[in-house]
JSON list of C-alpha atoms in Angstrom, two decimals:
[
{"chain": "A", "resi": 1, "resn": "MET", "atom": "CA", "xyz": [15.05, 1.34, -40.41]},
{"chain": "A", "resi": 2, "resn": "GLY", "atom": "CA", "xyz": [14.76, -0.89, -37.33]},
{"chain": "A", "resi": 3, "resn": "ARG", "atom": "CA", "xyz": [16.22, -0.38, -33.88]},
{"chain": "A", "resi": 4, "resn": "ASN", "atom": "CA", "xyz": [19.73, -1.64, -33.31]},
{"chain": "A", "resi": 5, "resn": "ARG", "atom": "CA", "xyz": [19.67, -1.19, -29.55]},
{"chain": "A", "resi": 6, "resn": "THR", "atom": "CA", "xyz": [17.46, -2.73, -26.90]},
{"chain": "A", "resi": 7, "resn": "THR", "atom": "CA", "xyz": [17.35, 0.34, -24.69]},
{"chain": "A", "resi": 8, "resn": "TRP", "atom": "CA", "xyz": [16.11, 3.84, -25.26]},
{"chain": "A", "resi": 9, "resn": "GLU", "atom": "CA", "xyz": [16.05, 7.07, -23.35]},
{"chain": "A", "resi": 10, "resn": "SER", "atom": "CA", "xyz": [12.79, 7.97, -21.69]},
{"chain": "A", "resi": 11, "resn": "ARG", "atom": "CA", "xyz": [11.59, 9.79, -18.62]},
{"chain": "A", "resi": 12, "resn": "SER", "atom": "CA", "xyz": [11.46, 7.52, -15.63]},
{"chain": "A", "resi": 13, "resn": "THR", "atom": "CA", "xyz": [8.28, 7.36, -13.57]},
{"chain": "A", "resi": 14, "resn": "TRP", "atom": "CA", "xyz": [10.43, 6.14, -10.67]},
{"chain": "A", "resi": 15, "resn": "ASN", "atom": "CA", "xyz": [11.64, 8.58, -8.00]},
{"chain": "A", "resi": 16, "resn": "GLY", "atom": "CA", "xyz": [14.73, 6.45, -7.41]},
{"chain": "A", "resi": 17, "resn": "GLY", "atom": "CA", "xyz": [16.20, 7.18, -10.84]},
{"chain": "A", "resi": 18, "resn": "LYS", "atom": "CA", "xyz": [17.52, 4.64, -13.35]},
{"chain": "A", "resi": 19, "resn": "THR", "atom": "CA", "xyz": [15.84, 1.26, -13.64]},
{"chain": "A", "resi": 20, "resn": "THR", "atom": "CA", "xyz": [16.89, -2.17, -14.80]},
{"chain": "A", "resi": 21, "resn": "LEU", "atom": "CA", "xyz": [15.14, -5.11, -16.37]},
{"chain": "A", "resi": 22, "resn": "ILE", "atom": "CA", "xyz": [14.75, -8.18, -14.15]},
{"chain": "A", "resi": 23, "resn": "ARG", "atom": "CA", "xyz": [13.18, -11.58, -14.64]},
{"chain": "A", "resi": 24, "resn": "VAL", "atom": "CA", "xyz": [10.62, -12.65, -12.07]},
{"chain": "A", "resi": 25, "resn": "PRO", "atom": "CA", "xyz": [7.93, -15.32, -12.03]},
{"chain": "A", "resi": 26, "resn": "ILE", "atom": "CA", "xyz": [4.73, -13.97, -13.58]},
{"chain": "A", "resi": 27, "resn": "VAL", "atom": "CA", "xyz": [2.67, -14.88, -10.51]},
{"chain": "A", "resi": 28, "resn": "LEU", "atom": "CA", "xyz": [4.86, -12.54, -8.41]},
{"chain": "A", "resi": 29, "resn": "LYS", "atom": "CA", "xyz": [4.99, -9.66, -10.90]},
{"chain": "A", "resi": 30, "resn": "SER", "atom": "CA", "xyz": [2.16, -7.51, -9.48]},
{"chain": "A", "resi": 31, "resn": "ASP", "atom": "CA", "xyz": [3.23, -8.01, -5.86]},
{"chain": "A", "resi": 32, "resn": "ILE", "atom": "CA", "xyz": [6.86, -7.15, -6.64]},
{"chain": "A", "resi": 33, "resn": "LEU", "atom": "CA", "xyz": [5.86, -4.06, -8.63]},
{"chain": "A", "resi": 34, "resn": "ALA", "atom": "CA", "xyz": [3.49, -2.93, -5.86]},
{"chain": "A", "resi": 35, "resn": "TYR", "atom": "CA", "xyz": [6.24, -3.36, -3.29]},
{"chain": "A", "resi": 36, "resn": "ALA", "atom": "CA", "xyz": [8.78, -1.53, -5.47]},
{"chain": "A", "resi": 37, "resn": "ARG", "atom": "CA", "xyz": [6.35, 1.36, -6.02]},
{"chain": "A", "resi": 38, "resn": "ALA", "atom": "CA", "xyz": [5.68, 1.58, -2.28]},
{"chain": "A", "resi": 39, "resn": "VAL", "atom": "CA", "xyz": [9.40, 1.71, -1.48]},
{"chain": "A", "resi": 40, "resn": "ASP", "atom": "CA", "xyz": [10.01, 4.19, -4.31]},
{"chain": "A", "resi": 41, "resn": "SER", "atom": "CA", "xyz": [7.26, 6.51, -3.07]},
{"chain": "A", "resi": 42, "resn": "LYS", "atom": "CA", "xyz": [8.53, 6.26, 0.53]},
{"chain": "A", "resi": 43, "resn": "LEU", "atom": "CA", "xyz": [5.35, 4.54, 1.78]},
{"chain": "A", "resi": 44, "resn": "ILE", "atom": "CA", "xyz": [7.67, 1.85, 3.11]},
{"chain": "A", "resi": 45, "resn": "SER", "atom": "CA", "xyz": [10.92, 3.14, 4.54]},
{"chain": "A", "resi": 46, "resn": "ASP", "atom": "CA", "xyz": [11.92, 0.61, 7.19]},
{"chain": "A", "resi": 47, "resn": "LYS", "atom": "CA", "xyz": [14.15, -1.67, 5.12]},
{"chain": "A", "resi": 48, "resn": "SER", "atom": "CA", "xyz": [14.50, -4.09, 8.04]},
{"chain": "A", "resi": 49, "resn": "ARG", "atom": "CA", "xyz": [10.87, -5.11, 7.46]},
{"chain": "A", "resi": 50, "resn": "ILE", "atom": "CA", "xyz": [11.37, -6.18, 3.83]},
{"chain": "A", "resi": 51, "resn": "ILE", "atom": "CA", "xyz": [11.68, -9.94, 4.33]},
{"chain": "A", "resi": 52, "resn": "PRO", "atom": "CA", "xyz": [8.86, -10.43, 6.88]},
{"chain": "A", "resi": 53, "resn": "MET", "atom": "CA", "xyz": [6.50, -8.33, 4.76]},
{"chain": "A", "resi": 54, "resn": "LEU", "atom": "CA", "xyz": [6.89, -10.61, 1.75]},
{"chain": "A", "resi": 55, "resn": "LYS", "atom": "CA", "xyz": [5.36, -13.58, 3.56]},
{"chain": "A", "resi": 56, "resn": "GLY", "atom": "CA", "xyz": [1.81, -14.30, 2.38]},
{"chain": "A", "resi": 57, "resn": "ASP", "atom": "CA", "xyz": [-0.04, -11.91, 0.12]},
{"chain": "A", "resi": 58, "resn": "PHE", "atom": "CA", "xyz": [1.96, -8.69, 0.09]},
{"chain": "A", "resi": 59, "resn": "LEU", "atom": "CA", "xyz": [-0.82, -6.48, -1.26]},
{"chain": "A", "resi": 60, "resn": "GLN", "atom": "CA", "xyz": [-3.21, -7.67, 1.43]},
{"chain": "A", "resi": 61, "resn": "GLU", "atom": "CA", "xyz": [-0.69, -7.04, 4.22]},
{"chain": "A", "resi": 62, "resn": "PHE", "atom": "CA", "xyz": [0.33, -3.72, 2.70]},
{"chain": "A", "resi": 63, "resn": "THR", "atom": "CA", "xyz": [-3.27, -2.51, 2.44]},
{"chain": "A", "resi": 64, "resn": "LEU", "atom": "CA", "xyz": [-4.14, -3.58, 5.97]},
{"chain": "A", "resi": 65, "resn": "GLY", "atom": "CA", "xyz": [-0.99, -1.86, 7.20]},
{"chain": "A", "resi": 66, "resn": "LEU", "atom": "CA", "xyz": [-1.99, 1.37, 5.47]},
{"chain": "A", "resi": 67, "resn": "ILE", "atom": "CA", "xyz": [-5.45, 1.23, 7.04]},
{"chain": "A", "resi": 68, "resn": "GLU", "atom": "CA", "xyz": [-3.88, 0.78, 10.48]},
{"chain": "A", "resi": 69, "resn": "ARG", "atom": "CA", "xyz": [-1.47, 3.66, 9.84]},
{"chain": "A", "resi": 70, "resn": "TYR", "atom": "CA", "xyz": [-4.36, 5.89, 8.73]},
{"chain": "A", "resi": 71, "resn": "ILE", "atom": "CA", "xyz": [-6.36, 5.11, 11.88]},
{"chain": "A", "resi": 72, "resn": "GLU", "atom": "CA", "xyz": [-3.31, 5.83, 14.05]},
{"chain": "A", "resi": 73, "resn": "PHE", "atom": "CA", "xyz": [-2.73, 9.08, 12.15]},
{"chain": "A", "resi": 74, "resn": "LYS", "atom": "CA", "xyz": [-6.36, 10.13, 12.75]},
{"chain": "A", "resi": 75, "resn": "ARG", "atom": "CA", "xyz": [-6.11, 9.11, 16.42]},
{"chain": "A", "resi": 76, "resn": "HIS", "atom": "CA", "xyz": [-2.90, 11.11, 16.87]},
{"chain": "A", "resi": 77, "resn": "ASN", "atom": "CA", "xyz": [-4.35, 14.18, 15.14]},
{"chain": "A", "resi": 78, "resn": "TYR", "atom": "CA", "xyz": [-7.81, 13.94, 16.70]},
{"chain": "A", "resi": 79, "resn": "HIS", "atom": "CA", "xyz": [-9.25, 17.05, 18.29]},
{"chain": "A", "resi": 80, "resn": "PRO", "atom": "CA", "xyz": [-11.77, 16.32, 21.06]},
{"chain": "A", "resi": 81, "resn": "ASN", "atom": "CA", "xyz": [-15.21, 17.82, 20.60]},
{"chain": "A", "resi": 82, "resn": "GLN", "atom": "CA", "xyz": [-18.46, 17.97, 22.55]},
{"chain": "A", "resi": 83, "resn": "ASN", "atom": "CA", "xyz": [-19.45, 14.47, 21.42]},
{"chain": "A", "resi": 84, "resn": "SER", "atom": "CA", "xyz": [-16.32, 12.51, 22.25]},
{"chain": "A", "resi": 85, "resn": "ARG", "atom": "CA", "xyz": [-12.93, 12.95, 23.88]},
{"chain": "A", "resi": 86, "resn": "LYS", "atom": "CA", "xyz": [-11.18, 10.26, 21.85]},
{"chain": "A", "resi": 87, "resn": "LEU", "atom": "CA", "xyz": [-11.44, 8.83, 18.33]},
{"chain": "A", "resi": 88, "resn": "ASP", "atom": "CA", "xyz": [-14.21, 6.25, 17.99]},
{"chain": "A", "resi": 89, "resn": "THR", "atom": "CA", "xyz": [-13.87, 4.13, 14.83]},
{"chain": "A", "resi": 90, "resn": "SER", "atom": "CA", "xyz": [-17.10, 2.27, 15.58]},
{"chain": "A", "resi": 91, "resn": "THR", "atom": "CA", "xyz": [-19.23, 5.25, 14.53]},
{"chain": "A", "resi": 92, "resn": "ARG", "atom": "CA", "xyz": [-21.21, 5.28, 11.31]},
{"chain": "A", "resi": 93, "resn": "ALA", "atom": "CA", "xyz": [-18.69, 7.61, 9.65]},
{"chain": "A", "resi": 94, "resn": "TRP", "atom": "CA", "xyz": [-16.16, 4.76, 9.73]},
{"chain": "A", "resi": 95, "resn": "ASP", "atom": "CA", "xyz": [-18.51, 2.09, 8.28]},
{"chain": "A", "resi": 96, "resn": "GLU", "atom": "CA", "xyz": [-17.06, 2.05, 4.75]},
{"chain": "A", "resi": 97, "resn": "LEU", "atom": "CA", "xyz": [-13.47, 1.82, 5.97]},
{"chain": "A", "resi": 98, "resn": "ARG", "atom": "CA", "xyz": [-14.41, -1.08, 8.26]},
{"chain": "A", "resi": 99, "resn": "LYS", "atom": "CA", "xyz": [-16.21, -2.84, 5.37]},
{"chain": "A", "resi": 100, "resn": "PHE", "atom": "CA", "xyz": [-13.17, -2.38, 3.14]},
{"chain": "A", "resi": 101, "resn": "GLN", "atom": "CA", "xyz": [-10.84, -3.62, 5.88]},
{"chain": "A", "resi": 102, "resn": "LYS", "atom": "CA", "xyz": [-13.00, -6.73, 6.40]},
{"chain": "A", "resi": 103, "resn": "LEU", "atom": "CA", "xyz": [-13.11, -7.40, 2.64]},
{"chain": "A", "resi": 104, "resn": "VAL", "atom": "CA", "xyz": [-9.32, -7.19, 2.37]},
{"chain": "A", "resi": 105, "resn": "GLN", "atom": "CA", "xyz": [-8.91, -9.50, 5.39]},
{"chain": "A", "resi": 106, "resn": "GLU", "atom": "CA", "xyz": [-11.49, -12.11, 4.47]},
{"chain": "A", "resi": 107, "resn": "SER", "atom": "CA", "xyz": [-11.98, -12.02, 0.68]},
{"chain": "A", "resi": 108, "resn": "PRO", "atom": "CA", "xyz": [-9.10, -10.19, -1.06]},
{"chain": "A", "resi": 109, "resn": "GLU", "atom": "CA", "xyz": [-9.64, -12.29, -4.21]},
{"chain": "A", "resi": 110, "resn": "LEU", "atom": "CA", "xyz": [-12.80, -10.25, -4.91]},
{"chain": "A", "resi": 111, "resn": "LEU", "atom": "CA", "xyz": [-10.59, -7.19, -5.51]},
{"chain": "A", "resi": 112, "resn": "ARG", "atom": "CA", "xyz": [-8.33, -8.84, -8.08]},
{"chain": "A", "resi": 113, "resn": "ASP", "atom": "CA", "xyz": [-8.58, -8.40, -11.85]}
]
């Protein structure tokens, strides 16, 4: 016996509750889903920034924004030690993050499927 309905009950993986089906251009699908997941998980909460953030490559801007937020978080929660009084992101410990940041800025296509 086949289905006679086009919807079915299932557990949502979205924090926001019920979902709906929308039609979007295929080329925008991954960016729109990434943005929706970010909003749903509260990574983006300032709704006034929605329109400006969609200019250009959203995933690139989103990733660079997260890196900046992480650095600011570390700077705010930094505890001075005998080696330095303030956070220094030019040290060797930050090399990989700087490499990743540069890759996202200059060659994000290398990270795509």
